[in-house]
XYZ file of C-alpha atoms in Angstrom:
739
model
C 88.743 -29.226 -51.832
C 91.286 -27.464 -54.001
C 88.503 -26.525 -56.400
C 86.420 -25.057 -53.554
C 89.395 -23.011 -52.329
C 90.031 -21.578 -55.777
C 86.317 -20.667 -56.105
C 86.320 -18.928 -52.716
C 89.509 -17.021 -53.587
C 88.100 -15.763 -56.906
C 84.847 -14.771 -55.213
C 86.764 -12.804 -52.571
C 88.765 -10.995 -55.247
C 85.610 -10.098 -57.163
C 83.921 -8.800 -54.046
C 87.021 -6.758 -53.147
C 87.194 -5.326 -56.657
C 83.501 -4.402 -56.685
C 83.871 -2.783 -53.288
C 86.834 -0.761 -54.534
C 84.883 0.322 -57.609
C 81.934 1.259 -55.433
C 84.248 3.377 -53.297
C 85.455 5.159 -56.410
C 81.880 5.773 -57.490
C 81.015 7.033 -54.051
C 83.510 9.857 -54.198
C 81.478 12.733 -52.719
C 79.478 14.734 -55.249
C 79.485 18.521 -54.928
C 76.218 20.452 -55.202
C 75.951 24.203 -55.692
C 72.844 26.262 -54.926
C 72.462 29.917 -55.924
C 69.626 31.953 -54.433
C 67.428 34.506 -56.151
C 67.790 38.172 -55.393
C 67.516 40.238 -58.568
C 70.519 42.482 -59.108
C 72.086 41.253 -55.864
C 72.378 37.805 -57.463
C 75.271 39.118 -59.583
C 77.419 38.629 -56.482
C 77.236 34.857 -57.114
C 79.755 35.399 -59.922
C 82.494 35.906 -57.331
C 81.736 32.496 -55.820
C 81.836 30.843 -59.254
C 85.231 32.426 -59.965
C 86.583 31.233 -56.608
C 85.361 27.678 -57.273
C 87.120 27.731 -60.665
C 90.329 29.077 -59.149
C 90.326 26.305 -56.527
C 89.899 23.658 -59.232
C 86.775 22.335 -57.519
C 84.447 20.277 -59.708
C 80.731 20.974 -59.238
C 78.514 17.986 -59.986
C 75.004 19.469 -59.590
C 73.523 22.970 -59.654
C 70.174 24.385 -58.550
C 69.054 27.984 -58.589
C 66.138 30.375 -58.487
C 65.564 33.608 -60.410
C 68.917 35.357 -60.906
C 70.587 32.382 -59.251
C 68.963 30.171 -61.901
C 70.297 32.358 -64.712
C 73.874 32.348 -63.448
C 73.626 28.687 -62.469
C 72.400 27.742 -65.956
C 75.249 29.664 -67.569
C 77.744 27.827 -65.387
C 76.019 24.485 -65.960
C 76.099 24.981 -69.740
C 79.865 25.424 -69.808
C 80.635 29.098 -69.111
C 83.382 29.740 -66.583
C 82.968 32.215 -63.753
C 85.269 34.645 -65.559
C 83.263 34.334 -68.795
C 80.028 34.986 -66.915
C 81.575 38.066 -65.340
C 82.564 39.418 -68.761
C 79.091 38.693 -70.153
C 77.344 40.490 -67.310
C 79.606 43.534 -67.539
C 78.683 43.918 -71.210
C 74.891 43.683 -70.762
C 72.540 46.677 -70.942
C 70.488 45.836 -67.868
C 68.094 48.770 -68.262
C 67.166 47.495 -71.723
C 66.928 43.822 -70.725
C 64.582 44.536 -67.815
C 62.254 46.846 -69.692
C 59.659 46.720 -72.411
C 61.626 49.190 -74.473
C 62.737 48.160 -77.915
C 65.989 49.757 -79.074
C 64.852 52.562 -81.336
C 67.245 51.470 -84.067
C 65.480 48.085 -84.218
C 62.094 49.584 -85.095
C 60.862 49.942 -88.635
C 61.080 53.507 -89.920
C 57.311 53.962 -89.941
C 57.208 53.138 -86.220
C 60.036 55.355 -85.000
C 58.096 58.616 -85.174
C 55.358 57.207 -82.945
C 57.475 55.189 -80.539
C 57.716 56.315 -76.898
C 55.373 59.274 -77.490
C 53.007 58.008 -74.802
C 53.842 57.012 -71.233
C 50.839 54.695 -70.872
C 49.804 52.069 -73.420
C 46.924 49.682 -72.713
C 45.547 47.017 -75.070
C 41.886 47.200 -76.061
C 40.546 43.659 -76.497
C 36.925 42.553 -76.962
C 35.640 46.054 -76.239
C 37.509 46.179 -72.925
C 40.688 47.807 -71.702
C 42.973 45.025 -70.500
C 45.486 45.661 -67.768
C 48.758 43.746 -68.317
C 49.498 40.811 -66.031
C 53.053 42.072 -65.782
C 54.803 45.293 -66.600
C 57.663 43.613 -68.463
C 57.218 41.115 -71.307
C 60.948 40.359 -71.368
C 61.415 40.179 -75.139
C 64.935 41.603 -75.036
C 65.754 39.143 -72.265
C 64.455 36.272 -74.405
C 66.646 37.281 -77.325
C 69.753 37.522 -75.155
C 69.073 34.166 -73.458
C 68.545 32.457 -76.824
C 71.987 33.667 -77.878
C 73.724 32.700 -74.642
C 72.359 29.143 -74.587
C 72.491 28.496 -78.326
C 75.357 26.021 -77.916
C 73.206 23.664 -75.805
C 70.021 23.847 -77.875
C 69.933 20.050 -78.225
C 69.955 19.393 -74.449
C 66.255 19.008 -73.693
C 66.978 17.236 -70.419
C 68.827 19.614 -68.101
C 70.705 16.676 -66.592
C 72.451 16.359 -69.962
C 74.107 19.763 -69.621
C 77.832 19.730 -68.815
C 76.671 20.047 -65.206
C 73.179 18.700 -64.347
C 70.872 21.600 -63.499
C 67.443 22.428 -62.034
C 65.627 25.700 -61.468
C 62.571 26.595 -59.436
C 59.270 28.235 -60.401
C 55.877 28.744 -58.767
C 52.518 27.601 -60.127
C 50.474 30.804 -60.227
C 47.198 28.907 -59.855
C 48.069 26.674 -56.879
C 51.064 28.397 -55.309
C 52.974 25.103 -55.418
C 56.636 24.641 -56.200
C 57.462 23.551 -59.775
C 60.887 22.015 -60.406
C 62.035 22.636 -63.985
C 64.539 20.073 -65.210
C 63.636 19.541 -68.873
C 62.222 21.252 -71.950
C 63.169 24.690 -73.235
C 65.958 26.024 -71.012
C 65.353 29.681 -71.911
C 61.651 29.394 -71.138
C 62.431 27.708 -67.825
C 64.756 30.544 -66.805
C 62.162 33.161 -67.783
C 59.631 31.379 -65.584
C 62.025 31.144 -62.650
C 62.580 34.928 -62.636
C 59.025 36.092 -63.485
C 58.322 38.273 -60.447
C 54.515 38.661 -60.226
C 53.170 42.034 -61.425
C 56.645 42.873 -62.750
C 57.237 40.192 -65.396
C 54.456 38.456 -67.273
C 53.860 34.833 -66.290
C 55.314 32.069 -68.485
C 53.190 29.198 -69.786
C 54.817 25.739 -69.523
C 52.873 22.464 -69.751
C 49.511 24.224 -69.361
C 50.687 25.974 -66.193
C 51.196 29.689 -65.590
C 54.549 29.957 -63.849
C 56.120 32.837 -61.947
C 59.196 33.465 -59.811
C 60.295 30.405 -57.836
C 61.498 32.693 -55.066
C 57.929 32.898 -53.777
C 58.182 29.343 -52.402
C 61.816 28.234 -52.658
C 64.410 30.911 -53.194
C 67.272 28.752 -51.919
C 66.758 25.196 -53.282
C 69.405 23.267 -51.328
C 66.963 20.387 -50.765
C 66.723 19.928 -54.516
C 70.447 19.744 -55.094
C 70.581 17.105 -52.333
C 67.876 15.126 -54.122
C 69.869 15.328 -57.355
C 72.695 13.437 -55.647
C 74.910 15.991 -53.920
C 76.794 14.758 -50.870
C 78.428 18.078 -50.040
C 76.484 21.297 -50.669
C 77.683 24.855 -51.205
C 74.971 27.488 -50.839
C 75.394 31.121 -51.899
C 72.632 33.348 -50.571
C 72.138 37.014 -51.492
C 68.619 37.350 -50.104
C 68.153 39.611 -47.145
C 65.093 37.782 -45.917
C 61.984 39.563 -44.722
C 62.101 43.304 -44.160
C 61.934 44.802 -40.693
C 58.940 46.913 -39.727
C 61.129 50.016 -40.063
C 61.944 49.076 -43.676
C 58.268 48.673 -44.674
C 57.220 52.170 -45.684
C 54.785 51.848 -48.590
C 52.217 49.590 -50.262
C 54.797 47.958 -52.538
C 56.911 46.990 -49.516
C 53.829 45.440 -47.896
C 53.000 43.385 -51.029
C 56.575 42.085 -51.346
C 56.684 41.244 -47.630
C 53.484 39.193 -47.883
C 54.619 37.518 -51.134
C 57.780 36.180 -49.526
C 56.307 34.845 -46.253
C 56.379 31.269 -47.574
C 59.865 31.741 -48.996
C 61.145 32.925 -45.600
C 59.735 29.832 -43.924
C 61.404 27.610 -46.512
C 64.740 29.362 -45.923
C 64.788 28.158 -42.329
C 64.621 24.578 -43.614
C 67.113 24.992 -46.455
C 70.018 26.684 -44.701
C 70.790 23.743 -42.327
C 71.142 21.511 -45.406
C 74.221 23.433 -46.597
C 77.719 22.262 -45.697
C 79.324 25.514 -46.809
C 76.925 28.432 -46.330
C 77.812 31.822 -47.850
C 75.756 34.922 -47.094
C 76.679 38.121 -48.960
C 76.905 41.542 -47.234
C 74.585 43.343 -49.672
C 72.273 45.304 -47.359
C 72.750 48.623 -49.186
C 71.489 47.168 -52.485
C 68.073 45.943 -53.595
C 66.674 43.690 -56.305
C 66.695 46.467 -58.907
C 70.184 47.858 -58.244
C 71.513 46.932 -61.694
C 73.166 50.332 -62.009
C 75.448 49.147 -59.214
C 76.207 45.842 -60.961
C 79.990 46.347 -60.914
C 79.992 47.114 -57.203
C 77.779 44.088 -56.489
C 80.015 41.794 -58.550
C 83.078 43.141 -56.742
C 81.462 42.346 -53.387
C 80.951 38.791 -54.605
C 84.546 38.569 -55.822
C 85.850 39.774 -52.444
C 83.658 37.218 -50.674
C 84.839 34.493 -53.061
C 88.458 35.269 -52.218
C 87.648 34.702 -48.541
C 86.270 31.237 -49.387
C 89.016 30.261 -51.839
C 90.965 28.346 -49.171
C 87.807 26.474 -48.160
C 87.103 25.445 -51.780
C 90.716 24.437 -52.370
C 90.831 22.330 -49.228
C 87.638 20.589 -50.338
C 89.017 19.968 -53.846
C 92.237 18.541 -52.370
C 90.346 16.318 -49.919
C 88.328 14.816 -52.743
C 91.492 14.303 -54.724
C 90.010 15.573 -57.954
C 91.051 19.040 -59.049
C 90.079 20.209 -62.541
C 91.395 22.868 -64.856
C 89.207 25.708 -66.087
C 86.854 24.524 -68.846
C 87.549 25.674 -72.419
C 85.699 28.879 -73.405
C 82.195 28.382 -74.750
C 82.093 28.885 -78.520
C 79.123 31.237 -78.913
C 79.752 31.668 -82.646
C 78.520 28.136 -83.285
C 76.236 27.935 -86.302
C 73.603 25.464 -87.456
C 72.246 24.561 -90.877
C 68.500 25.234 -90.901
C 66.735 22.820 -93.212
C 63.147 23.861 -92.567
C 61.307 26.578 -90.664
C 57.821 26.917 -89.235
C 55.907 29.445 -87.150
C 53.181 28.910 -84.526
C 50.832 31.402 -82.909
C 49.902 33.587 -85.897
C 46.286 34.707 -85.994
C 46.096 38.102 -87.691
C 49.290 38.125 -89.753
C 50.417 35.557 -92.318
C 53.529 33.392 -92.208
C 54.654 35.025 -95.474
C 54.447 38.472 -93.900
C 56.240 37.240 -90.767
C 59.191 35.681 -92.610
C 59.446 38.668 -94.946
C 59.819 40.925 -91.922
C 62.467 38.583 -90.566
C 64.247 38.249 -93.923
C 64.633 34.585 -92.979
C 65.179 31.620 -95.325
C 65.536 27.860 -95.067
C 68.476 25.768 -96.305
C 70.921 28.304 -94.890
C 73.466 28.365 -92.078
C 72.743 30.709 -89.158
C 74.490 31.740 -85.970
C 72.561 32.720 -82.855
C 73.319 36.397 -83.480
C 71.934 36.163 -87.027
C 68.695 34.562 -85.824
C 68.394 37.253 -83.147
C 68.845 39.938 -85.781
C 65.986 38.434 -87.790
C 63.763 38.334 -84.698
C 64.525 41.970 -83.898
C 63.560 42.958 -87.460
C 60.122 41.359 -87.043
C 59.739 42.591 -83.484
C 60.539 46.117 -84.662
C 57.349 46.147 -86.752
C 55.404 46.135 -83.445
C 53.061 43.452 -84.784
C 54.487 41.000 -82.219
C 54.994 41.133 -78.464
C 57.079 37.969 -78.216
C 59.094 35.791 -80.602
C 60.976 32.718 -79.379
C 62.224 29.608 -81.123
C 63.124 25.958 -80.677
C 65.811 24.127 -82.623
C 64.939 20.531 -83.442
C 67.981 18.382 -84.321
C 67.822 16.473 -87.621
C 71.354 15.146 -88.030
C 74.757 16.528 -87.108
C 74.465 20.317 -87.077
C 71.374 20.274 -89.323
C 68.192 21.389 -87.564
C 64.631 22.510 -88.098
C 63.557 25.724 -86.430
C 60.140 26.431 -84.958
C 59.203 30.005 -84.062
C 56.603 30.635 -81.371
C 54.924 33.993 -81.756
C 52.612 36.108 -79.627
C 50.956 38.896 -81.598
C 50.290 42.313 -80.144
C 46.634 43.220 -79.670
C 45.160 44.985 -82.670
C 44.208 48.150 -80.791
C 45.983 50.191 -78.112
C 44.805 53.171 -76.075
C 47.610 55.521 -75.094
C 48.053 58.590 -72.905
C 50.695 61.088 -71.855
C 51.027 64.440 -70.103
C 53.087 67.350 -71.383
C 53.931 70.834 -70.174
C 56.098 73.592 -71.628
C 56.242 77.337 -71.174
C 55.342 77.681 -74.846
C 52.342 75.312 -75.066
C 51.182 75.174 -71.463
C 49.856 71.904 -70.055
C 48.249 69.272 -72.279
C 46.910 65.741 -71.978
C 47.806 63.658 -75.034
C 45.507 60.781 -76.009
C 45.851 58.235 -78.794
C 44.164 55.196 -80.270
C 46.199 53.026 -82.654
C 44.692 50.069 -84.483
C 46.277 47.593 -86.871
C 44.320 46.049 -89.734
C 41.232 47.932 -88.557
C 40.023 48.990 -92.000
C 42.160 47.039 -94.443
C 44.652 44.199 -93.808
C 48.331 45.135 -93.481
C 47.606 48.619 -92.208
C 47.985 50.893 -89.173
C 45.451 53.584 -88.352
C 45.819 56.117 -85.562
C 44.131 59.134 -84.042
C 45.937 61.426 -81.607
C 44.642 64.480 -79.795
C 46.234 66.929 -77.347
C 43.799 68.739 -75.052
C 44.751 71.710 -72.921
C 45.961 75.252 -73.318
C 46.786 74.411 -76.935
C 44.955 71.867 -79.078
C 46.415 69.407 -81.555
C 44.896 66.625 -83.611
C 46.575 64.102 -85.875
C 45.056 61.223 -87.786
C 46.949 58.942 -90.141
C 46.432 55.703 -92.050
C 49.480 53.666 -93.043
C 48.705 51.130 -95.772
C 51.300 48.573 -96.932
C 51.312 47.733 -100.625
C 52.721 44.776 -102.521
C 54.128 41.424 -101.494
C 57.205 42.779 -99.729
C 55.282 45.418 -97.741
C 58.102 47.957 -98.189
C 55.922 50.463 -100.104
C 53.129 52.279 -98.304
C 50.468 54.905 -99.018
C 50.015 57.331 -96.114
C 47.061 59.734 -96.019
C 46.758 62.011 -92.998
C 45.243 65.131 -91.481
C 46.467 67.452 -88.675
C 45.186 70.469 -86.735
C 47.400 72.655 -84.555
C 45.917 75.548 -82.561
C 48.261 77.551 -80.345
C 49.307 80.966 -79.112
C 52.556 82.434 -80.447
C 54.268 85.435 -78.913
C 55.729 88.052 -81.248
C 58.989 89.907 -80.666
C 60.712 93.046 -81.912
C 64.452 93.273 -81.311
C 64.228 90.250 -78.949
C 61.586 91.881 -76.746
C 58.086 90.481 -76.438
C 55.584 92.769 -78.157
C 52.332 90.884 -78.801
C 50.773 87.475 -79.335
C 48.787 85.635 -81.997
C 46.280 82.846 -82.030
C 47.267 80.564 -84.871
C 45.389 77.608 -86.290
C 47.101 75.400 -88.870
C 45.193 72.740 -90.866
C 47.111 70.251 -92.975
C 46.014 67.294 -95.094
C 48.540 65.145 -96.942
C 49.080 62.052 -99.023
C 52.516 60.374 -99.052
C 53.940 57.399 -100.907
C 56.846 55.987 -98.943
C 59.478 53.312 -99.420
C 60.855 51.850 -96.166
C 63.314 49.257 -97.365
C 64.971 48.803 -93.963
C 64.848 50.056 -90.382
C 67.311 52.893 -90.995
C 66.169 54.668 -94.149
C 62.896 55.759 -95.699
C 62.152 58.003 -98.653
C 58.963 59.266 -100.166
C 57.047 61.846 -102.136
C 53.840 63.601 -101.252
C 51.431 66.471 -101.683
C 49.848 68.520 -98.904
C 47.256 71.235 -98.576
C 47.820 73.707 -95.743
C 45.580 76.400 -94.324
C 46.798 78.964 -91.801
C 44.557 81.309 -89.830
C 46.049 84.064 -87.633
C 44.605 86.791 -85.457
C 46.100 88.940 -82.686
C 45.380 87.936 -79.089
C 47.520 90.727 -77.600
C 47.654 94.095 -79.362
C 50.977 95.289 -80.799
C 52.214 98.050 -83.109
C 52.116 95.830 -86.210
C 49.389 93.207 -86.589
C 48.137 90.781 -89.227
C 44.741 89.110 -89.334
C 43.313 86.637 -91.841
C 44.207 83.395 -93.598
C 46.646 81.851 -96.028
C 46.333 78.572 -97.948
C 48.590 76.770 -100.405
C 49.539 73.439 -101.930
C 52.915 71.833 -101.378
C 54.486 68.935 -103.291
C 57.650 67.457 -101.899
C 60.210 64.696 -101.751
C 61.751 63.648 -98.443
C 64.323 61.343 -96.927
C 64.614 60.093 -93.347
C 67.562 58.316 -91.725
C 67.654 57.160 -88.109
C 70.086 54.908 -86.220
C 69.428 56.215 -82.692
C 69.010 53.596 -79.973
C 66.467 55.528 -77.883
C 64.066 58.432 -78.245
C 65.081 60.383 -75.142
C 68.680 61.136 -74.214
C 70.296 59.018 -76.942
C 74.012 58.288 -76.648
C 74.862 57.023 -80.123
C 73.569 57.283 -83.673
C 72.423 59.647 -86.398
C 69.047 61.251 -87.061
C 68.351 63.045 -90.355
C 65.324 64.528 -92.096
C 65.599 66.425 -95.347
C 62.894 67.727 -97.650
C 62.720 69.602 -100.923
C 59.331 71.165 -101.657
C 57.534 73.341 -104.176
C 54.864 75.700 -102.787
C 52.181 76.829 -105.231
C 48.538 77.804 -105.665
C 48.722 80.276 -102.770
C 45.627 82.186 -101.709
C 45.324 84.701 -98.913
C 43.040 87.174 -97.238
C 45.337 89.028 -94.883
C 44.686 92.461 -93.396
C 47.597 94.392 -91.867
C 47.487 97.151 -89.253
C 49.998 99.599 -87.796
C 48.988 101.128 -84.500
C 45.432 100.005 -85.227
C 45.290 101.603 -88.664
C 44.939 99.509 -91.875
C 48.034 99.356 -94.060
C 48.889 97.527 -97.277
C 50.043 93.940 -96.856
C 53.361 93.064 -98.470
C 52.859 89.292 -98.548
C 54.162 87.508 -101.632
C 51.885 84.844 -103.113
C 54.318 83.807 -105.830
C 55.251 80.151 -106.249
C 58.585 79.210 -104.698
C 60.788 76.257 -103.718
C 61.926 75.312 -100.238
C 64.725 73.202 -98.755
C 64.652 71.928 -95.166
C 67.327 70.007 -93.247
C 67.197 68.729 -89.671
C 69.952 66.385 -88.505
C 71.803 65.312 -85.387
C 74.713 63.049 -84.511
C 75.405 61.527 -81.083
C 78.809 60.208 -80.038
C 79.639 58.619 -76.655
C 82.884 60.065 -75.308
C 82.844 58.169 -72.049
C 80.476 56.112 -69.954
C 78.974 59.349 -68.620
C 79.702 61.853 -71.404
C 77.868 62.162 -74.715
C 78.696 64.730 -77.378
C 76.018 65.654 -79.880
C 75.608 68.171 -82.651
C 72.421 69.358 -84.339
C 72.256 71.067 -87.727
C 69.122 72.774 -89.022
C 68.604 74.729 -92.204
C 65.632 76.248 -93.954
C 65.761 78.102 -97.268
C 62.846 79.671 -99.118
C 64.009 80.327 -102.646
C 62.142 83.612 -103.178
C 63.101 87.260 -103.601
C 59.994 88.609 -101.872
C 59.466 86.789 -98.546
C 56.111 86.115 -96.954
C 56.580 86.204 -93.175
C 53.822 83.602 -92.657
C 55.923 81.171 -94.711
C 59.132 82.098 -92.918
C 61.077 79.969 -90.455
C 60.505 80.793 -86.777
C 63.621 80.719 -84.594
C 63.826 79.722 -80.915
C 63.165 76.989 -78.366
C 65.123 73.891 -77.332
C 62.377 71.459 -78.374
C 60.352 71.333 -81.607
C 56.746 72.493 -81.246
C 55.201 73.820 -84.470
C 55.490 74.321 -88.257
C 58.606 75.882 -89.729
C 60.416 76.009 -86.367
C 64.198 76.258 -86.133
C 65.327 75.286 -82.624
C 67.769 77.689 -80.973
C 69.127 77.367 -77.437
C 69.097 80.915 -76.095
C 65.767 82.232 -77.404
C 62.107 81.430 -76.791
C 60.011 80.056 -79.650
C 59.401 82.457 -82.573
C 61.609 85.222 -81.160
C 62.979 85.833 -84.680
C 61.750 84.800 -88.128
C 63.553 84.713 -91.452
C 63.196 83.274 -94.963
C 66.646 81.658 -94.889
C 68.262 80.140 -91.801
C 71.181 77.869 -90.995
C 71.802 76.824 -87.383
C 74.514 74.680 -85.768
C 74.320 73.492 -82.178
C 77.124 71.785 -80.225
C 76.315 70.085 -76.933
C 77.838 67.965 -74.195
C 75.695 65.826 -71.904
C 76.850 64.401 -68.582
C 75.036 61.574 -66.813
C 75.208 62.656 -63.197
C 73.263 59.701 -61.779
C 70.950 57.127 -63.233
C 68.385 59.010 -65.360
C 69.722 62.404 -64.235
C 71.559 64.523 -66.812
C 73.265 67.892 -67.192
C 73.563 69.289 -70.725
C 75.409 72.336 -72.000
C 74.585 73.743 -75.461
C 76.211 76.355 -77.702
C 74.262 77.667 -80.706
C 75.388 79.633 -83.747
C 72.925 80.770 -86.436
C 73.119 82.675 -89.694
C 69.952 84.072 -91.260
C 68.854 86.162 -94.234
C 71.885 85.085 -96.237
C 69.795 84.679 -99.405
C 67.001 87.225 -98.850
C 66.503 90.669 -97.397
C 66.640 91.035 -93.633
C 63.457 90.510 -91.645
C 61.851 93.324 -89.735
C 61.910 91.554 -86.357
C 65.696 91.636 -86.205
C 68.339 93.228 -88.378
C 71.108 91.017 -87.037
C 72.256 88.298 -89.437
C 74.218 86.255 -86.883
C 72.845 84.954 -83.584
C 74.660 83.122 -80.806
C 73.129 81.470 -77.775
C 73.803 79.143 -74.855
C 71.866 76.962 -72.449
C 72.448 74.778 -69.414
C 69.864 72.073 -68.773
C 69.177 69.875 -65.767
C 67.067 66.854 -66.770
C 65.459 63.858 -65.105
C 64.074 60.942 -67.148
C 60.960 60.083 -65.170
C 58.616 57.155 -65.889
C 56.110 59.550 -67.499
C 58.620 61.524 -69.542
C 61.619 63.832 -69.204
C 61.670 66.821 -66.865
C 63.968 69.552 -68.199
C 64.875 72.823 -66.462
C 67.025 75.144 -68.558
C 68.692 78.511 -68.264
C 69.280 80.245 -71.651
C 71.176 83.296 -72.860
C 71.589 84.889 -76.300
C 74.315 87.425 -76.962
C 71.943 89.527 -79.036
C 69.016 89.412 -76.607
C 71.309 90.122 -73.637
C 69.142 88.685 -70.871
C 68.892 85.360 -69.076
C 65.767 83.264 -69.722
C 64.267 80.105 -68.272
C 62.912 77.167 -70.259
C 60.844 74.363 -68.715
C 59.377 71.191 -70.212
C 57.893 68.107 -68.613
C 56.502 64.916 -70.076
C 56.278 63.675 -73.643
C 55.488 66.164 -76.429
C 52.717 65.509 -78.938
């Protein structure tokens, strides 16, 4: 009997202990769900900061689109404050565009980049429309850096906080829950808005934005094990009939019908439901990111007491996690690349300047990717790190090559050239491997043609041979003492052969020889006229340097072109007339040397202010000038041979054999993509030769004020100009992208 009693007592104690342990295990788990909403999703950061401040431990996280991005950052160890700092430092316009920072491009690509508003791939004898406007390469690179410290977590439940994100199967329209694999790829899929971002391929499925079917995945965080759910929602739901005003609004409304229905099921599943007052913002309001984040912070402060009470009731308050160490490096033992079809692995890794058996940080790998991406051979480059042992890994790059041929188009208008349609075809490896061939033509009131073949030489592909041919036909007004007198039709033919060394994406240098032919004839009669042709050979050496981040309205960097040339073998048949009567021509056909300099520096003074200075110089080393070889002064933008830009005068108002011009300017960003620029110009001419007949003044000063809008098809610029010597106010208008 005693034995039975002892057995029963021990059994009771064991059962009691197990029950107590079960109670400990059953401490309520906290789930957090963050909705999608584009730029509005940045408000979630305020909720994350409030949760941290309250010491509340989150056990599970689900999210969609922007909610997935912020949720993944939080799940991987970033605090709410860290996420806020990260988001404040991001260039959202760059991340959500197809634009490559200009400074990342190879030097041979910079001159052609952003010259055309429309670029369409030509594949299998057909023009292919893109499935999405944005490839998201810059976004990929940034995500790879941000999540580098959790590269070895292939199961998202193994993150510091278990995590899931939502996507939509493009083929079936069904929900796809992403909880394993490549975290960066999963996030890209979750935010791939159809027709905006390209779809993402995962496990033989084409995936797009999860917000189409489940923008607020509270059900999923419940299924993960959450007992108490916190839901932060920034979505405004379906638009009212008054808010639907165009075709895009209709498409978005129809796309989110299913999502709206799902919302009605998800909201009742939340224990703490937070809806943000963000009605004045939309999904693309990234320029208002600070204001949106502040709204979230203010909302988070209102919920701080709720979160603290919950943390206290659970009896488990935690301190803020240690900062994520983003400088973590890995030792790469071996590398491989998948997806190459037209380019070789040797060429790819040379572009990247990447080696095995070396230690790399995330930033260093990103830099290598940007180098290869800047060649424009590739539309996407991602990577996976495969653990070997400790911090030793193998790296596998996944590459998508750009199509071999692109058709491009743009529209351009200026007072000087009139309106033109610019067309281009660019093909890589069309004739010979490791090459780029292009043909451009401008059709309109003036006509331009440019064809060029860029052929890489050698193993390193840093040396290239560049043959080319150009035609430029335009009308040029002539001036006497700053007053319009006549006009010429001018046709310039140029063929050239350059040998260029482009060792990096900042500097290139080369030598070349060109043949030029110039034909001129009056189109409007004037007192003094010239009619006929001039031809010559020119041999030269040149140097280019460019660290600008963007082609239009740059805010930082240096641009420099300098050339020293020798002009020889001149031939001419020029007839001169004064008041319709033939006179002797005084053109010099002697050989001479020439120096040309064109440089600019851009310095940001403030978030909205950019100072820049442009220096131009042209010197013909000759005692007897030939006005057809002179430098033509005027215009804010560059348009034709031997032009010296000068804010205050129209193109070719003055010409001279020697010119030096300095421009100082201040640009103010009034609103997003809207700018006001003031320029001051000073110019000295004829300091090494006799004064030109069109103006006896050696010093010119001018000013301009420009209102500009950066539209999707190119800048619109409206300028008012004044020169002290001309003494009258002038207008200057350009629109679109110049040839």
